[in-house]
Amino acid sequence: MPQTLDQADLDILENCKPVAALSPDVKHRLLDALSVLKVPAGRDIVVEGSQGQDFFILLAGVVEVFKNDDGREIKLVEMPQGSYFGEQALLGRSNGFRTATVRAQTDCRMASITAADFQSLIATSGRNQDLFEGNASAYLYREIRKSLDAFVANELNESIDGVRRTSFSSGETLIKEGEQS
């Protein structure tokens, strides 16, 4: 077990859903395999579009998750101590690439697990396969919803382009039954 983990760190790891689902033997091997990283506030931990190589569990601090939208950074969520990230790229759902940028909002400490150790120790152990499938489904739902919202907004804008504003006087007849338009 790395010497940099204290009891509070061990408690956080034990309560993290992917770790909680592991057998005691696998948990012990995971503790031997992980490394602890310190990341200063403002630094990117993973960058959208980059190759995924590690899984992270936040031991201390807060991170922010951003998505790139035509050159604009859109903040999706803040994640507190005990949160985990990086699994989607390691599960192959994004062809191995990061789907978002994760940035340290505060100084952070995190457990880092290599892709190989993640695959052999965490990805398919216990209930984790179902947990990660649920995360992937939620991600896909958000992406599809965003695409549909953009499509609908574009269709509305195109529909409005042909409309022109007209004013009418009070009491003026707008449509009269039987007349050609």
PDB file of C-alpha atoms in Angstrom:
ATOM      1  CA  MET A   1       0.000   0.000   0.000  1.00  0.00           C
ATOM      2  CA  PRO A   2       1.414   3.454  -0.888  1.00  0.00           C
ATOM      3  CA  GLN A   3       2.626   5.336   2.181  1.00  0.00           C
ATOM      4  CA  THR A   4       0.886   8.529   1.057  1.00  0.00           C
ATOM      5  CA  LEU A   5      -2.597   7.150   1.857  1.00  0.00           C
ATOM      6  CA  ASP A   6      -3.977   7.970   5.286  1.00  0.00           C
ATOM      7  CA  GLN A   7      -7.127   6.599   6.923  1.00  0.00           C
ATOM      8  CA  ALA A   8      -9.285   9.378   5.427  1.00  0.00           C
ATOM      9  CA  ASP A   9      -8.025   8.435   1.940  1.00  0.00           C
ATOM     10  CA  LEU A  10      -8.762   4.764   2.596  1.00  0.00           C
ATOM     11  CA  ASP A  11     -12.290   5.669   3.736  1.00  0.00           C
ATOM     12  CA  ILE A  12     -12.866   7.694   0.552  1.00  0.00           C
ATOM     13  CA  LEU A  13     -11.623   4.819  -1.593  1.00  0.00           C
ATOM     14  CA  GLU A  14     -13.763   2.312   0.298  1.00  0.00           C
ATOM     15  CA  ASN A  15     -16.877   4.441  -0.264  1.00  0.00           C
ATOM     16  CA  CYS A  16     -16.205   5.063  -3.966  1.00  0.00           C
ATOM     17  CA  LYS A  17     -18.739   2.889  -5.850  1.00  0.00           C
ATOM     18  CA  PRO A  18     -16.293   1.168  -8.225  1.00  0.00           C
ATOM     19  CA  VAL A  19     -13.957   0.282  -5.336  1.00  0.00           C
ATOM     20  CA  ALA A  20     -16.748  -0.681  -2.925  1.00  0.00           C
ATOM     21  CA  ALA A  21     -17.869  -3.365  -5.400  1.00  0.00           C
ATOM     22  CA  LEU A  22     -14.498  -5.143  -5.259  1.00  0.00           C
ATOM     23  CA  SER A  23     -13.587  -8.205  -3.210  1.00  0.00           C
ATOM     24  CA  PRO A  24     -11.105  -7.673  -0.335  1.00  0.00           C
ATOM     25  CA  ASP A  25      -8.329  -9.366  -2.334  1.00  0.00           C
ATOM     26  CA  VAL A  26      -8.867  -7.146  -5.366  1.00  0.00           C
ATOM     27  CA  LYS A  27      -9.033  -4.039  -3.137  1.00  0.00           C
ATOM     28  CA  HIS A  28      -5.657  -4.958  -1.667  1.00  0.00           C
ATOM     29  CA  ARG A  29      -4.134  -5.379  -5.154  1.00  0.00           C
ATOM     30  CA  LEU A  30      -5.680  -2.060  -6.203  1.00  0.00           C
ATOM     31  CA  LEU A  31      -4.084  -0.260  -3.235  1.00  0.00           C
ATOM     32  CA  ASP A  32      -0.716  -1.702  -4.250  1.00  0.00           C
ATOM     33  CA  ALA A  33      -1.215  -0.612  -7.871  1.00  0.00           C
ATOM     34  CA  LEU A  34      -2.437   2.970  -7.450  1.00  0.00           C
ATOM     35  CA  SER A  35      -0.350   6.104  -7.171  1.00  0.00           C
ATOM     36  CA  VAL A  36      -1.282   9.399  -5.532  1.00  0.00           C
ATOM     37  CA  LEU A  37      -1.037  12.623  -7.525  1.00  0.00           C
ATOM     38  CA  LYS A  38      -1.123  16.223  -6.364  1.00  0.00           C
ATOM     39  CA  VAL A  39      -2.575  18.665  -8.886  1.00  0.00           C
ATOM     40  CA  PRO A  40      -2.600  22.449  -8.338  1.00  0.00           C
ATOM     41  CA  ALA A  41      -5.744  24.514  -8.881  1.00  0.00           C
ATOM     42  CA  GLY A  42      -6.274  25.507 -12.499  1.00  0.00           C
ATOM     43  CA  ARG A  43      -4.392  22.592 -14.056  1.00  0.00           C
ATOM     44  CA  ASP A  44      -6.073  20.220 -16.511  1.00  0.00           C
ATOM     45  CA  ILE A  45      -6.030  16.611 -15.334  1.00  0.00           C
ATOM     46  CA  VAL A  46      -7.481  15.139 -18.522  1.00  0.00           C
ATOM     47  CA  VAL A  47      -8.093  16.953 -21.807  1.00  0.00           C
ATOM     48  CA  GLU A  48     -11.027  16.272 -24.118  1.00  0.00           C
ATOM     49  CA  GLY A  49      -9.886  14.377 -27.211  1.00  0.00           C
ATOM     50  CA  SER A  50      -6.656  13.084 -25.661  1.00  0.00           C
ATOM     51  CA  GLN A  51      -5.912   9.383 -25.263  1.00  0.00           C
ATOM     52  CA  GLY A  52      -7.154   7.945 -21.962  1.00  0.00           C
ATOM     53  CA  GLN A  53      -4.443   6.286 -19.888  1.00  0.00           C
ATOM     54  CA  ASP A  54      -5.639   6.480 -16.275  1.00  0.00           C
ATOM     55  CA  PHE A  55      -8.692   6.279 -14.010  1.00  0.00           C
ATOM     56  CA  PHE A  56      -8.894   8.790 -11.147  1.00  0.00           C
ATOM     57  CA  ILE A  57     -10.538   8.929  -7.733  1.00  0.00           C
ATOM     58  CA  LEU A  58     -10.570  12.367  -6.105  1.00  0.00           C
ATOM     59  CA  LEU A  59      -9.178  12.113  -2.556  1.00  0.00           C
ATOM     60  CA  ALA A  60      -9.212  15.852  -1.783  1.00  0.00           C
ATOM     61  CA  GLY A  61     -10.336  18.990  -3.602  1.00  0.00           C
ATOM     62  CA  VAL A  62     -12.868  19.849  -6.276  1.00  0.00           C
ATOM     63  CA  VAL A  63     -12.637  19.398 -10.048  1.00  0.00           C
ATOM     64  CA  GLU A  64     -14.691  20.921 -12.842  1.00  0.00           C
ATOM     65  CA  VAL A  65     -15.740  19.091 -16.000  1.00  0.00           C
ATOM     66  CA  PHE A  66     -15.849  21.003 -19.294  1.00  0.00           C
ATOM     67  CA  LYS A  67     -16.991  20.119 -22.797  1.00  0.00           C
ATOM     68  CA  ASN A  68     -15.774  21.916 -25.918  1.00  0.00           C
ATOM     69  CA  ASP A  69     -18.581  23.293 -28.113  1.00  0.00           C
ATOM     70  CA  ASP A  70     -17.238  24.968 -31.265  1.00  0.00           C
ATOM     71  CA  GLY A  71     -14.281  26.450 -29.407  1.00  0.00           C
ATOM     72  CA  ARG A  72     -16.278  27.465 -26.331  1.00  0.00           C
ATOM     73  CA  GLU A  73     -15.762  25.715 -23.013  1.00  0.00           C
ATOM     74  CA  ILE A  74     -19.039  24.729 -21.404  1.00  0.00           C
ATOM     75  CA  LYS A  75     -18.911  23.794 -17.730  1.00  0.00           C
ATOM     76  CA  LEU A  76     -20.897  20.613 -17.161  1.00  0.00           C
ATOM     77  CA  VAL A  77     -20.425  19.874 -13.489  1.00  0.00           C
ATOM     78  CA  GLU A  78     -18.272  20.260 -10.381  1.00  0.00           C
ATOM     79  CA  MET A  79     -17.159  17.035  -8.738  1.00  0.00           C
ATOM     80  CA  PRO A  80     -16.268  16.867  -5.031  1.00  0.00           C
ATOM     81  CA  GLN A  81     -13.939  14.641  -3.046  1.00  0.00           C
ATOM     82  CA  GLY A  82     -14.834  10.962  -3.500  1.00  0.00           C
ATOM     83  CA  SER A  83     -15.844  11.372  -7.150  1.00  0.00           C
ATOM     84  CA  TYR A  84     -14.226   9.352  -9.901  1.00  0.00           C
ATOM     85  CA  PHE A  85     -13.586  10.055 -13.573  1.00  0.00           C
ATOM     86  CA  GLY A  86     -11.716   8.801 -16.611  1.00  0.00           C
ATOM     87  CA  GLU A  87     -13.480   5.468 -17.011  1.00  0.00           C
ATOM     88  CA  GLN A  88     -15.249   6.169 -20.312  1.00  0.00           C
ATOM     89  CA  ALA A  89     -12.027   6.415 -22.330  1.00  0.00           C
ATOM     90  CA  LEU A  90     -10.713   3.232 -20.712  1.00  0.00           C
ATOM     91  CA  LEU A  91     -13.869   1.262 -21.469  1.00  0.00           C
ATOM     92  CA  GLY A  92     -13.581   1.937 -25.194  1.00  0.00           C
ATOM     93  CA  ARG A  93     -16.924   3.714 -25.488  1.00  0.00           C
ATOM     94  CA  SER A  94     -15.165   6.766 -26.890  1.00  0.00           C
ATOM     95  CA  ASN A  95     -12.550   4.832 -28.868  1.00  0.00           C
ATOM     96  CA  GLY A  96     -10.104   5.422 -26.035  1.00  0.00           C
ATOM     97  CA  PHE A  97     -10.329   9.216 -26.151  1.00  0.00           C
ATOM     98  CA  ARG A  98     -11.361  11.569 -23.362  1.00  0.00           C
ATOM     99  CA  THR A  99     -14.912  12.864 -23.738  1.00  0.00           C
ATOM    100  CA  ALA A 100     -14.405  15.982 -21.604  1.00  0.00           C
ATOM    101  CA  THR A 101     -11.741  18.093 -19.925  1.00  0.00           C
ATOM    102  CA  VAL A 102     -11.397  17.767 -16.152  1.00  0.00           C
ATOM    103  CA  ARG A 103      -9.666  20.688 -14.404  1.00  0.00           C
ATOM    104  CA  ALA A 104      -8.667  21.120 -10.765  1.00  0.00           C
ATOM    105  CA  GLN A 105     -10.816  23.927  -9.334  1.00  0.00           C
ATOM    106  CA  THR A 106      -8.875  23.732  -6.069  1.00  0.00           C
ATOM    107  CA  ASP A 107      -5.601  22.050  -5.167  1.00  0.00           C
ATOM    108  CA  CYS A 108      -6.363  18.336  -5.483  1.00  0.00           C
ATOM    109  CA  ARG A 109      -5.035  14.952  -4.443  1.00  0.00           C
ATOM    110  CA  MET A 110      -6.169  11.914  -6.338  1.00  0.00           C
ATOM    111  CA  ALA A 111      -5.589   8.227  -6.689  1.00  0.00           C
ATOM    112  CA  SER A 112      -4.500   7.313 -10.208  1.00  0.00           C
ATOM    113  CA  ILE A 113      -4.946   3.808 -11.601  1.00  0.00           C
ATOM    114  CA  THR A 114      -3.395   2.848 -14.954  1.00  0.00           C
ATOM    115  CA  ALA A 115      -5.595   1.643 -17.798  1.00  0.00           C
ATOM    116  CA  ALA A 116      -4.199  -1.887 -17.490  1.00  0.00           C
ATOM    117  CA  ASP A 117      -4.882  -2.059 -13.747  1.00  0.00           C
ATOM    118  CA  PHE A 118      -8.321  -0.502 -14.249  1.00  0.00           C
ATOM    119  CA  GLN A 119      -9.187  -3.178 -16.818  1.00  0.00           C
ATOM    120  CA  SER A 120      -7.893  -6.098 -14.763  1.00  0.00           C
ATOM    121  CA  LEU A 121      -9.013  -4.980 -11.292  1.00  0.00           C
ATOM    122  CA  ILE A 122     -12.018  -2.674 -11.596  1.00  0.00           C
ATOM    123  CA  ALA A 123     -13.817  -2.618 -14.963  1.00  0.00           C
ATOM    124  CA  THR A 124     -15.586  -5.973 -14.825  1.00  0.00           C
ATOM    125  CA  SER A 125     -15.432  -6.763 -11.095  1.00  0.00           C
ATOM    126  CA  GLY A 126     -18.572  -7.054  -8.994  1.00  0.00           C
ATOM    127  CA  ARG A 127     -21.342  -4.704 -10.096  1.00  0.00           C
ATOM    128  CA  ASN A 128     -18.954  -2.323 -11.881  1.00  0.00           C
ATOM    129  CA  GLN A 129     -19.868  -3.387 -15.395  1.00  0.00           C
ATOM    130  CA  ASP A 130     -23.494  -2.360 -14.734  1.00  0.00           C
ATOM    131  CA  LEU A 131     -22.352   0.842 -13.001  1.00  0.00           C
ATOM    132  CA  PHE A 132     -20.158   1.875 -15.921  1.00  0.00           C
ATOM    133  CA  GLU A 133     -22.827   0.888 -18.481  1.00  0.00           C
ATOM    134  CA  GLY A 134     -25.215   3.221 -16.650  1.00  0.00           C
ATOM    135  CA  ASN A 135     -22.649   6.032 -16.769  1.00  0.00           C
ATOM    136  CA  ALA A 136     -22.177   5.439 -20.509  1.00  0.00           C
ATOM    137  CA  SER A 137     -25.940   5.435 -21.103  1.00  0.00           C
ATOM    138  CA  ALA A 138     -26.330   8.722 -19.243  1.00  0.00           C
ATOM    139  CA  TYR A 139     -23.493  10.243 -21.281  1.00  0.00           C
ATOM    140  CA  LEU A 140     -25.038   9.072 -24.572  1.00  0.00           C
ATOM    141  CA  TYR A 141     -28.434  10.419 -23.521  1.00  0.00           C
ATOM    142  CA  ARG A 142     -26.916  13.851 -22.797  1.00  0.00           C
ATOM    143  CA  GLU A 143     -25.100  13.879 -26.149  1.00  0.00           C
ATOM    144  CA  ILE A 144     -28.221  12.860 -28.099  1.00  0.00           C
ATOM    145  CA  ARG A 145     -30.325  15.396 -26.200  1.00  0.00           C
ATOM    146  CA  LYS A 146     -27.812  18.156 -26.970  1.00  0.00           C
ATOM    147  CA  SER A 147     -27.861  17.231 -30.674  1.00  0.00           C
ATOM    148  CA  LEU A 148     -31.659  17.204 -30.765  1.00  0.00           C
ATOM    149  CA  ASP A 149     -31.848  20.551 -28.965  1.00  0.00           C
ATOM    150  CA  ALA A 150     -29.426  22.075 -31.491  1.00  0.00           C
ATOM    151  CA  PHE A 151     -31.419  20.589 -34.390  1.00  0.00           C
ATOM    152  CA  VAL A 152     -34.728  21.950 -33.067  1.00  0.00           C
ATOM    153  CA  ALA A 153     -33.213  25.393 -32.431  1.00  0.00           C
ATOM    154  CA  ASN A 154     -31.814  25.446 -35.976  1.00  0.00           C
ATOM    155  CA  GLU A 155     -35.173  24.381 -37.469  1.00  0.00           C
ATOM    156  CA  LEU A 156     -36.970  27.101 -35.507  1.00  0.00           C
ATOM    157  CA  ASN A 157     -34.487  29.719 -36.679  1.00  0.00           C
ATOM    158  CA  GLU A 158     -34.955  28.628 -40.305  1.00  0.00           C
ATOM    159  CA  SER A 159     -38.749  28.740 -39.892  1.00  0.00           C
ATOM    160  CA  ILE A 160     -38.606  32.223 -38.410  1.00  0.00           C
ATOM    161  CA  ASP A 161     -36.406  33.548 -41.244  1.00  0.00           C
ATOM    162  CA  GLY A 162     -39.396  33.744 -43.619  1.00  0.00           C
ATOM    163  CA  VAL A 163     -41.639  35.519 -41.121  1.00  0.00           C
ATOM    164  CA  ARG A 164     -41.969  39.287 -41.184  1.00  0.00           C
ATOM    165  CA  ARG A 165     -43.490  41.509 -38.568  1.00  0.00           C
ATOM    166  CA  THR A 166     -46.737  43.284 -39.469  1.00  0.00           C
ATOM    167  CA  SER A 167     -48.787  45.699 -37.360  1.00  0.00           C
ATOM    168  CA  PHE A 168     -52.563  45.961 -37.377  1.00  0.00           C
ATOM    169  CA  SER A 169     -54.885  48.673 -36.168  1.00  0.00           C
ATOM    170  CA  SER A 170     -57.360  47.978 -33.440  1.00  0.00           C
ATOM    171  CA  GLY A 171     -60.580  46.572 -34.891  1.00  0.00           C
ATOM    172  CA  GLU A 172     -59.034  45.816 -38.300  1.00  0.00           C
ATOM    173  CA  THR A 173     -60.178  42.541 -39.907  1.00  0.00           C
ATOM    174  CA  LEU A 174     -57.299  40.125 -40.348  1.00  0.00           C
ATOM    175  CA  ILE A 175     -59.024  37.171 -41.975  1.00  0.00           C
ATOM    176  CA  LYS A 176     -62.449  37.088 -43.505  1.00  0.00           C
ATOM    177  CA  GLU A 177     -64.167  33.766 -43.995  1.00  0.00           C
ATOM    178  CA  GLY A 178     -64.497  32.780 -47.649  1.00  0.00           C
ATOM    179  CA  GLU A 179     -61.818  35.171 -49.001  1.00  0.00           C
ATOM    180  CA  GLN A 180     -58.783  33.858 -50.870  1.00  0.00           C
ATOM    181  CA  SER A 181     -55.519  34.432 -48.994  1.00  0.00           C
TER     182      SER A 181
END
